[in-house]
């Protein structure tokens, strides 16, 4: 049986230079996270704020914590002191809340806008128009404690690679088109796309951050 360290090494070996691995550690116990940490993986993705905060408090402080799940405004305050990157911003209201809590902690928190690219209705995210509205909004310049650092998306859950590739291609094109809005608040640096089943396609289409869980830790 390959170990967690073997799996991480295997994935890292195949990554392009500009692509970084985030280990999706949701529902995994702390000792499992420590195994990944000892194998040199220090970027962890969680989808529940309480769980992430408990792990943050228990584990080494040089870990980067990535919020990758749907985020409720009332939970932002718990992670504002330490979160590295919020991948899942899907409303201007949420952005304002992150800004408010970041200011209280004297931090600037980088955020990604989550774009809805899949065919399933179950996934969260902004439409292209909604995202453009946020990025072009004059009100954005008042949010001094956040930065929009890029986009995130989840492809359809399908065996059809052409569908997945087309969705990632579309997100990359949107990411490139948003570079015209570059200012102090907006810099399109990170493109978070690709999970265990489709990260190789995502990487080929320009992902800078892949979010991989089961390929590292095995399926639940």
XYZ file of C-alpha atoms in Angstrom:
220
model
C 0.000 0.000 0.000
C 1.472 3.378 -0.952
C 1.763 5.723 2.026
C 0.531 9.315 2.187
C 4.144 10.398 1.630
C 4.372 8.174 -1.475
C 1.153 9.640 -2.867
C 2.301 13.225 -2.276
C 5.674 12.520 -3.904
C 3.936 10.901 -6.875
C 1.630 13.894 -7.417
C 4.376 16.486 -6.863
C 6.583 14.714 -9.397
C 3.999 15.213 -12.132
C 3.230 18.866 -11.407
C 4.161 21.690 -13.721
C 6.410 24.326 -12.245
C 3.617 26.875 -11.819
C 1.175 24.413 -10.210
C 1.078 23.923 -6.439
C -0.623 21.186 -4.467
C -3.189 21.795 -1.745
C -3.947 18.667 0.282
C -7.679 18.545 0.962
C -7.734 17.518 4.610
C -11.428 17.892 5.483
C -12.724 15.140 7.814
C -9.170 13.813 8.261
C -7.797 13.547 11.803
C -4.775 15.545 12.953
C -2.357 12.588 12.886
C -3.129 12.092 9.200
C -2.428 15.770 8.533
C 0.867 15.411 10.397
C 1.802 12.548 8.096
C 1.271 14.837 5.103
C 3.132 17.639 6.881
C 6.119 15.388 7.603
C 6.149 14.451 3.922
C 6.702 18.128 3.140
C 3.122 19.124 2.282
C 2.220 22.304 4.146
C -0.804 23.589 2.224
C -4.069 22.260 3.588
C -7.591 22.838 2.270
C -10.633 22.640 4.527
C -14.304 23.232 3.836
C -15.618 23.877 7.370
C -14.346 26.805 9.404
C -14.726 25.165 12.837
C -12.805 22.081 11.770
C -10.091 24.187 10.138
C -9.723 26.382 13.221
C -9.399 23.410 15.566
C -6.672 21.957 13.342
C -4.940 25.316 12.991
C -4.720 25.561 16.784
C -3.375 22.032 17.178
C -0.861 21.859 14.333
C 2.448 23.565 13.388
C 2.160 27.246 12.589
C 3.978 27.162 9.233
C 0.993 25.462 7.582
C -0.965 27.435 4.992
C -4.727 27.089 5.527
C -6.956 27.351 2.472
C -10.718 27.749 2.824
C -12.146 25.828 -0.126
C -15.734 25.147 0.955
C -18.883 27.233 0.860
C -18.406 29.985 3.424
C -21.086 31.601 5.569
C -20.566 35.226 6.591
C -21.062 34.455 10.297
C -18.082 32.064 10.280
C -15.545 34.471 8.764
C -14.436 35.909 12.114
C -13.096 32.552 13.323
C -10.646 32.117 10.462
C -9.734 35.770 9.821
C -6.680 35.690 12.129
C -4.888 32.947 10.201
C -6.440 31.893 6.863
C -3.956 32.047 3.963
C -6.371 32.164 1.030
C -10.159 32.021 0.681
C -11.000 30.155 -2.542
C -14.765 30.264 -2.307
C -15.967 33.871 -2.396
C -19.339 33.835 -4.134
C -20.871 37.204 -3.201
C -19.961 40.841 -2.626
C -21.555 40.565 0.809
C -19.074 37.839 1.761
C -16.172 39.905 0.439
C -17.258 42.818 2.644
C -17.437 40.558 5.684
C -13.948 39.147 5.031
C -12.663 42.710 4.666
C -14.262 43.735 7.978
C -12.794 40.802 9.915
C -9.401 41.145 8.206
C -9.264 44.786 9.319
C -9.940 43.761 12.932
C -6.958 41.417 12.698
C -4.797 43.979 10.954
C -4.429 41.671 7.947
C -4.993 41.723 4.219
C -6.690 38.486 3.187
C -6.308 37.247 -0.390
C -9.518 35.886 -1.913
C -10.488 34.029 -5.073
C -13.849 34.525 -6.735
C -15.572 31.185 -7.160
C -17.002 30.912 -10.668
C -19.819 28.518 -11.495
C -18.530 26.497 -14.469
C -20.174 23.102 -14.032
C -23.381 21.609 -15.332
C -24.645 20.544 -11.910
C -26.943 22.878 -10.046
C -25.537 21.730 -6.717
C -22.337 23.731 -6.952
C -21.901 27.283 -5.720
C -20.346 30.152 -7.596
C -20.747 33.412 -9.456
C -21.692 33.798 -13.084
C -19.199 35.552 -15.332
C -21.384 38.688 -15.209
C -21.595 38.687 -11.404
C -17.842 38.257 -11.078
C -17.183 41.050 -13.551
C -19.564 43.281 -11.612
C -17.619 42.705 -8.380
C -14.221 43.247 -9.996
C -15.304 46.405 -11.805
C -17.249 47.804 -8.851
C -16.129 51.241 -7.595
C -17.069 50.032 -4.122
C -14.290 47.446 -4.236
C -11.614 50.099 -3.684
C -13.052 50.758 -0.235
C -12.256 47.205 0.841
C -8.658 47.845 1.835
C -8.158 44.574 3.723
C -8.862 42.110 0.954
C -7.188 41.363 -2.357
C -8.816 39.500 -5.211
C -5.985 37.199 -6.197
C -7.671 35.095 -8.863
C -10.482 32.656 -9.606
C -11.612 29.224 -8.497
C -13.901 26.734 -10.184
C -15.142 23.152 -9.990
C -15.745 21.218 -13.166
C -18.738 18.966 -13.765
C -18.561 15.586 -12.109
C -18.420 13.573 -15.312
C -16.311 10.913 -17.000
C -16.343 13.012 -20.170
C -12.905 14.615 -20.311
C -13.902 16.919 -23.138
C -16.586 18.533 -20.980
C -14.163 18.989 -18.085
C -11.434 20.379 -20.323
C -13.844 22.833 -21.953
C -14.959 24.088 -18.519
C -11.374 24.606 -17.352
C -10.474 26.281 -20.658
C -13.389 28.658 -20.211
C -12.320 29.539 -16.681
C -8.748 30.170 -17.801
C -10.001 32.485 -20.562
C -12.086 34.403 -18.014
C -9.064 34.614 -15.695
C -6.974 36.099 -18.525
C -9.725 38.541 -19.493
C -9.943 39.826 -15.899
C -6.308 40.929 -16.034
C -7.468 44.217 -17.578
C -8.907 45.133 -14.163
C -5.500 44.888 -12.478
C -5.125 47.424 -9.658
C -4.182 47.511 -5.968
C -7.217 45.406 -5.153
C -7.164 42.977 -8.047
C -4.312 40.863 -9.333
C -5.089 37.713 -11.265
C -2.345 35.427 -9.967
C -4.028 32.231 -8.811
C -6.276 29.903 -10.755
C -7.594 27.250 -8.401
C -9.007 24.377 -10.407
C -8.620 20.624 -10.456
C -9.320 17.922 -7.874
C -8.282 14.263 -7.549
C -10.236 13.102 -10.603
C -9.310 15.929 -12.972
C -6.237 17.792 -11.730
C -4.023 16.662 -14.626
C -6.452 18.235 -17.107
C -6.698 21.354 -14.910
C -2.915 21.605 -14.826
C -2.691 21.335 -18.611
C -5.251 24.153 -18.837
C -3.271 26.481 -16.584
C -4.236 25.769 -12.964
C -1.845 27.223 -10.355
C -3.489 25.473 -7.376
C -4.885 21.937 -7.405
C -7.049 20.683 -4.536
C -6.381 16.987 -4.007
C -7.808 14.791 -1.260
C -8.584 11.170 -2.116
C -5.489 10.720 -4.327
C -3.405 11.512 -1.241
C -5.428 10.078 1.631
C -7.469 7.414 -0.120
C -11.232 7.594 -0.397
C -13.090 8.078 2.887
